[in-house]
């Protein structure tokens, strides 16, 4: 039998079907063609335009009543005043440099140095410029009110419980200095006269108050006992 005519007829029908489908799709899409063209035309308008920010020159500062930049640069090039050679943040604590307040259970090392934060972490800080007990005058020690779990023997947490007449002992380079509390008071931070030297041999302790604030200073002054 001859199958060739039948094959040709089948191929023709397939092509006709494909053409019919394409034509149908074209007819369906035609109503939307205008919308598509309009949307494509709008893309440059709808897309956000990114433009680099305008660079505005920095204003030249007025020289009236101020130091000019040239003068400032010249000042930076001038040799600066020689500063005193700083001591380490905390000098090693000599054996036996201790502060003891039996009435509140304090027994803490006495530290020295220009870095107050580092010195106060280790104990009672001998304020720079104030004399050591062996030199006489006003020995001033500052301490943290709260640093370790309270109450701690290494802080002034309970310093507000010290009363006139309480004993304080300072051991400095192997020698013991006994003091008796003369006064307990609260001062403002600007009242720095507590740091001034004195003709008397006294010990001044201070810390922040009220507890957990630095609003004021709690001060204890004790006299050296002969």
mmCIF file of C-alpha atoms in Angstrom:
data_model
loop_
_atom_site.group_PDB
_atom_site.id
_atom_site.type_symbol
_atom_site.label_atom_id
_atom_site.label_comp_id
_atom_site.label_asym_id
_atom_site.label_seq_id
_atom_site.Cartn_x
_atom_site.Cartn_y
_atom_site.Cartn_z
ATOM 1 C CA UNK A 1 0.000 0.000 0.000
ATOM 2 C CA UNK A 2 1.126 3.620 -0.615
ATOM 3 C CA UNK A 3 1.245 5.675 2.570
ATOM 4 C CA UNK A 4 2.900 8.803 1.020
ATOM 5 C CA UNK A 5 -0.284 10.768 0.277
ATOM 6 C CA UNK A 6 -1.522 10.167 3.796
ATOM 7 C CA UNK A 7 1.809 11.464 5.318
ATOM 8 C CA UNK A 8 1.685 14.651 3.254
ATOM 9 C CA UNK A 9 -1.868 15.310 4.319
ATOM 10 C CA UNK A 10 -0.949 14.889 7.981
ATOM 11 C CA UNK A 11 1.997 17.323 7.730
ATOM 12 C CA UNK A 12 -0.209 19.912 6.037
ATOM 13 C CA UNK A 13 -2.800 19.643 8.769
ATOM 14 C CA UNK A 14 -0.151 20.134 11.486
ATOM 15 C CA UNK A 15 1.205 23.283 9.844
ATOM 16 C CA UNK A 16 -2.294 24.646 9.431
ATOM 17 C CA UNK A 17 -3.059 24.017 13.100
ATOM 18 C CA UNK A 18 0.110 25.838 14.221
ATOM 19 C CA UNK A 19 -0.688 28.799 11.976
ATOM 20 C CA UNK A 20 -4.214 28.925 13.355
ATOM 21 C CA UNK A 21 -2.926 28.952 16.955
ATOM 22 C CA UNK A 22 -0.431 31.759 16.239
ATOM 23 C CA UNK A 23 -3.133 33.809 14.565
ATOM 24 C CA UNK A 24 -5.467 33.303 17.503
ATOM 25 C CA UNK A 25 -2.815 34.447 19.992
ATOM 26 C CA UNK A 26 -2.105 37.508 17.909
ATOM 27 C CA UNK A 27 -5.772 38.420 17.893
ATOM 28 C CA UNK A 28 -5.985 37.979 21.673
ATOM 29 C CA UNK A 29 -2.902 40.091 22.314
ATOM 30 C CA UNK A 30 -3.849 42.904 19.986
ATOM 31 C CA UNK A 31 -6.062 44.787 22.476
ATOM 32 C CA UNK A 32 -3.152 44.948 24.939
ATOM 33 C CA UNK A 33 -0.501 45.991 22.454
ATOM 34 C CA UNK A 34 -1.116 49.662 23.064
ATOM 35 C CA UNK A 35 -0.800 49.239 26.801
ATOM 36 C CA UNK A 36 2.475 47.318 26.451
ATOM 37 C CA UNK A 37 3.951 49.939 24.158
ATOM 38 C CA UNK A 38 2.886 52.693 26.567
ATOM 39 C CA UNK A 39 4.428 50.888 29.559
ATOM 40 C CA UNK A 40 7.697 50.365 27.709
ATOM 41 C CA UNK A 41 7.747 54.022 26.763
ATOM 42 C CA UNK A 42 7.252 55.003 30.393
ATOM 43 C CA UNK A 43 10.163 52.919 31.771
ATOM 44 C CA UNK A 44 12.736 55.724 31.554
ATOM 45 C CA UNK A 45 10.311 57.998 33.401
ATOM 46 C CA UNK A 46 9.259 55.564 36.133
ATOM 47 C CA UNK A 47 12.752 54.242 36.858
ATOM 48 C CA UNK A 48 14.410 56.178 39.702
ATOM 49 C CA UNK A 49 17.027 58.546 38.481
ATOM 50 C CA UNK A 50 20.231 58.210 40.494
ATOM 51 C CA UNK A 51 22.410 61.256 40.358
ATOM 52 C CA UNK A 52 25.596 61.709 42.333
ATOM 53 C CA UNK A 53 25.258 64.182 45.197
ATOM 54 C CA UNK A 54 26.469 67.617 44.423
ATOM 55 C CA UNK A 55 29.804 68.363 45.995
ATOM 56 C CA UNK A 56 29.726 71.747 47.625
ATOM 57 C CA UNK A 57 32.990 73.339 48.620
ATOM 58 C CA UNK A 58 33.587 73.594 52.342
ATOM 59 C CA UNK A 59 33.010 77.120 53.554
ATOM 60 C CA UNK A 60 36.114 78.994 54.465
ATOM 61 C CA UNK A 61 35.865 79.892 58.136
ATOM 62 C CA UNK A 62 35.751 83.534 58.938
ATOM 63 C CA UNK A 63 38.932 84.923 60.411
ATOM 64 C CA UNK A 64 37.054 87.455 62.479
ATOM 65 C CA UNK A 65 37.491 86.599 66.143
ATOM 66 C CA UNK A 66 39.018 83.198 65.369
ATOM 67 C CA UNK A 67 42.428 81.757 64.720
ATOM 68 C CA UNK A 68 43.126 81.302 61.013
ATOM 69 C CA UNK A 69 43.958 77.870 59.664
ATOM 70 C CA UNK A 70 47.484 78.961 58.758
ATOM 71 C CA UNK A 71 48.050 80.260 62.265
ATOM 72 C CA UNK A 72 46.653 77.046 63.724
ATOM 73 C CA UNK A 73 48.967 74.896 61.571
ATOM 74 C CA UNK A 74 51.919 77.048 62.531
ATOM 75 C CA UNK A 75 51.051 76.630 66.191
ATOM 76 C CA UNK A 76 50.981 72.858 65.809
ATOM 77 C CA UNK A 77 54.500 72.915 64.390
ATOM 78 C CA UNK A 78 55.896 74.844 67.312
ATOM 79 C CA UNK A 79 57.656 72.751 69.938
ATOM 80 C CA UNK A 80 55.254 71.943 72.738
ATOM 81 C CA UNK A 81 56.145 72.562 76.375
ATOM 82 C CA UNK A 82 58.027 69.715 77.912
ATOM 83 C CA UNK A 83 55.717 67.570 80.004
ATOM 84 C CA UNK A 84 56.928 65.790 83.094
ATOM 85 C CA UNK A 85 57.798 62.183 82.495
ATOM 86 C CA UNK A 86 54.709 60.214 83.530
ATOM 87 C CA UNK A 87 55.023 57.404 85.964
ATOM 88 C CA UNK A 88 53.515 54.040 85.045
ATOM 89 C CA UNK A 89 49.737 53.772 85.230
ATOM 90 C CA UNK A 90 50.142 52.182 88.610
ATOM 91 C CA UNK A 91 53.500 51.791 90.237
ATOM 92 C CA UNK A 92 54.097 48.436 91.865
ATOM 93 C CA UNK A 93 52.655 48.419 95.343
ATOM 94 C CA UNK A 94 55.477 48.271 97.886
ATOM 95 C CA UNK A 95 54.903 45.559 100.441
ATOM 96 C CA UNK A 96 52.889 46.861 103.365
ATOM 97 C CA UNK A 97 51.443 50.046 101.815
ATOM 98 C CA UNK A 98 47.976 49.566 103.229
ATOM 99 C CA UNK A 99 44.934 51.465 104.434
ATOM 100 C CA UNK A 100 42.901 49.819 107.182
ATOM 101 C CA UNK A 101 39.607 50.973 108.705
ATOM 102 C CA UNK A 102 38.616 48.312 111.251
ATOM 103 C CA UNK A 103 35.151 49.750 111.965
ATOM 104 C CA UNK A 104 33.972 49.004 108.409
ATOM 105 C CA UNK A 105 36.290 46.115 107.564
ATOM 106 C CA UNK A 106 38.420 47.953 105.003
ATOM 107 C CA UNK A 107 41.889 46.684 104.190
ATOM 108 C CA UNK A 108 43.081 47.939 100.841
ATOM 109 C CA UNK A 109 46.355 48.623 99.084
ATOM 110 C CA UNK A 110 47.504 52.204 98.570
ATOM 111 C CA UNK A 111 48.315 52.815 94.910
ATOM 112 C CA UNK A 112 50.149 55.585 93.089
ATOM 113 C CA UNK A 113 50.284 56.808 89.503
ATOM 114 C CA UNK A 114 48.827 59.276 87.018
ATOM 115 C CA UNK A 115 46.191 56.915 85.631
ATOM 116 C CA UNK A 116 43.362 57.273 88.130
ATOM 117 C CA UNK A 117 41.216 54.527 86.614
ATOM 118 C CA UNK A 118 43.952 51.930 86.787
ATOM 119 C CA UNK A 119 45.050 53.016 90.263
ATOM 120 C CA UNK A 120 41.525 52.982 91.696
ATOM 121 C CA UNK A 121 40.930 49.468 90.407
ATOM 122 C CA UNK A 122 43.721 48.262 92.666
ATOM 123 C CA UNK A 123 42.960 50.145 95.848
ATOM 124 C CA UNK A 124 43.018 53.563 97.504
ATOM 125 C CA UNK A 125 44.691 56.067 95.195
ATOM 126 C CA UNK A 126 47.223 58.485 96.682
ATOM 127 C CA UNK A 127 46.263 61.722 94.932
ATOM 128 C CA UNK A 128 49.300 63.031 92.992
ATOM 129 C CA UNK A 129 50.823 66.112 94.589
ATOM 130 C CA UNK A 130 49.663 65.277 98.093
ATOM 131 C CA UNK A 131 52.295 64.157 100.616
ATOM 132 C CA UNK A 132 52.892 60.622 101.762
ATOM 133 C CA UNK A 133 52.399 59.936 105.487
ATOM 134 C CA UNK A 134 56.129 60.045 106.207
ATOM 135 C CA UNK A 135 56.360 63.639 104.934
ATOM 136 C CA UNK A 136 53.543 65.039 107.031
ATOM 137 C CA UNK A 137 50.766 67.355 105.932
ATOM 138 C CA UNK A 138 47.507 66.324 104.282
ATOM 139 C CA UNK A 139 47.734 62.825 102.814
ATOM 140 C CA UNK A 140 44.744 62.401 100.485
ATOM 141 C CA UNK A 141 43.417 59.021 99.378
ATOM 142 C CA UNK A 142 40.537 58.519 96.947
ATOM 143 C CA UNK A 143 38.659 55.275 96.526
ATOM 144 C CA UNK A 144 35.798 53.679 94.635
ATOM 145 C CA UNK A 145 32.518 53.426 96.485
ATOM 146 C CA UNK A 146 31.402 50.424 94.469
ATOM 147 C CA UNK A 147 33.642 48.170 92.400
ATOM 148 C CA UNK A 148 33.422 44.636 93.741
ATOM 149 C CA UNK A 149 30.534 42.758 95.275
ATOM 150 C CA UNK A 150 29.660 44.842 98.346
ATOM 151 C CA UNK A 151 30.594 45.165 101.005
ATOM 152 C CA UNK A 152 34.204 44.765 99.935
ATOM 153 C CA UNK A 153 37.360 45.341 101.947
ATOM 154 C CA UNK A 154 38.842 46.917 98.796
ATOM 155 C CA UNK A 155 36.367 49.795 98.420
ATOM 156 C CA UNK A 156 34.840 52.678 100.382
ATOM 157 C CA UNK A 157 31.355 51.171 100.083
ATOM 158 C CA UNK A 158 30.643 51.630 103.804
ATOM 159 C CA UNK A 159 32.639 54.816 104.306
ATOM 160 C CA UNK A 160 29.420 56.616 105.272
ATOM 161 C CA UNK A 161 29.286 54.420 108.381
ATOM 162 C CA UNK A 162 32.584 55.770 109.725
ATOM 163 C CA UNK A 163 32.131 58.001 112.787
ATOM 164 C CA UNK A 164 34.220 60.560 114.624
ATOM 165 C CA UNK A 165 36.650 58.779 116.929
ATOM 166 C CA UNK A 166 37.048 55.692 114.702
ATOM 167 C CA UNK A 167 40.591 54.453 114.181
ATOM 168 C CA UNK A 168 42.324 54.374 110.802
ATOM 169 C CA UNK A 169 45.720 52.815 110.204
ATOM 170 C CA UNK A 170 48.086 53.494 107.326
ATOM 171 C CA UNK A 171 51.083 51.263 106.818
ATOM 172 C CA UNK A 172 53.611 53.022 104.607
ATOM 173 C CA UNK A 173 56.962 51.490 103.696
ATOM 174 C CA UNK A 174 57.080 49.399 106.812
ATOM 175 C CA UNK A 175 55.985 52.092 109.261
ATOM 176 C CA UNK A 176 52.542 52.284 110.885
ATOM 177 C CA UNK A 177 50.662 55.589 111.158
ATOM 178 C CA UNK A 178 47.649 55.671 113.456
ATOM 179 C CA UNK A 179 44.880 58.186 112.843
ATOM 180 C CA UNK A 180 41.637 59.064 114.613
ATOM 181 C CA UNK A 181 38.626 60.304 112.660
ATOM 182 C CA UNK A 182 37.922 63.953 113.393
ATOM 183 C CA UNK A 183 35.231 64.807 110.872
ATOM 184 C CA UNK A 184 32.876 63.207 108.363
ATOM 185 C CA UNK A 185 31.207 65.511 105.846
ATOM 186 C CA UNK A 186 29.729 65.806 102.376
ATOM 187 C CA UNK A 187 31.045 68.362 99.879
ATOM 188 C CA UNK A 188 30.352 69.329 96.295
ATOM 189 C CA UNK A 189 32.697 68.134 93.513
ATOM 190 C CA UNK A 190 34.042 71.654 92.997
ATOM 191 C CA UNK A 191 35.141 71.987 96.624
ATOM 192 C CA UNK A 192 38.719 70.953 95.940
ATOM 193 C CA UNK A 193 40.033 72.537 99.119
ATOM 194 C CA UNK A 194 39.979 69.060 100.648
ATOM 195 C CA UNK A 195 43.085 68.381 98.537
ATOM 196 C CA UNK A 196 45.053 71.331 99.881
ATOM 197 C CA UNK A 197 48.044 70.692 102.084
ATOM 198 C CA UNK A 198 47.904 71.427 105.784
ATOM 199 C CA UNK A 199 50.245 72.284 108.625
ATOM 200 C CA UNK A 200 48.602 69.442 110.505
ATOM 201 C CA UNK A 201 49.431 65.811 109.925
ATOM 202 C CA UNK A 202 46.081 64.577 108.697
ATOM 203 C CA UNK A 203 44.612 61.899 106.464
ATOM 204 C CA UNK A 204 41.768 62.730 104.073
ATOM 205 C CA UNK A 205 39.668 59.991 102.489
ATOM 206 C CA UNK A 206 36.999 60.707 99.903
ATOM 207 C CA UNK A 207 34.615 58.867 97.596
ATOM 208 C CA UNK A 208 31.426 59.501 95.636
ATOM 209 C CA UNK A 209 28.039 59.866 97.294
ATOM 210 C CA UNK A 210 25.125 59.099 97.328
ATOM 211 C CA UNK A 211 25.741 55.451 96.603
ATOM 212 C CA UNK A 212 25.899 54.617 92.875
ATOM 213 C CA UNK A 213 26.137 58.297 91.901
ATOM 214 C CA UNK A 214 28.886 60.892 91.587
ATOM 215 C CA UNK A 215 26.719 63.832 92.605
ATOM 216 C CA UNK A 216 28.735 64.731 95.713
ATOM 217 C CA UNK A 217 31.793 63.657 97.695
ATOM 218 C CA UNK A 218 31.844 61.908 101.047
ATOM 219 C CA UNK A 219 34.906 63.056 102.999
ATOM 220 C CA UNK A 220 36.531 61.610 106.119
ATOM 221 C CA UNK A 221 39.291 63.597 107.839
ATOM 222 C CA UNK A 222 41.461 61.936 110.481
ATOM 223 C CA UNK A 223 44.278 63.263 112.677
ATOM 224 C CA UNK A 224 47.609 61.541 113.158
ATOM 225 C CA UNK A 225 48.020 60.262 116.692
ATOM 226 C CA UNK A 226 51.398 60.791 118.354
#
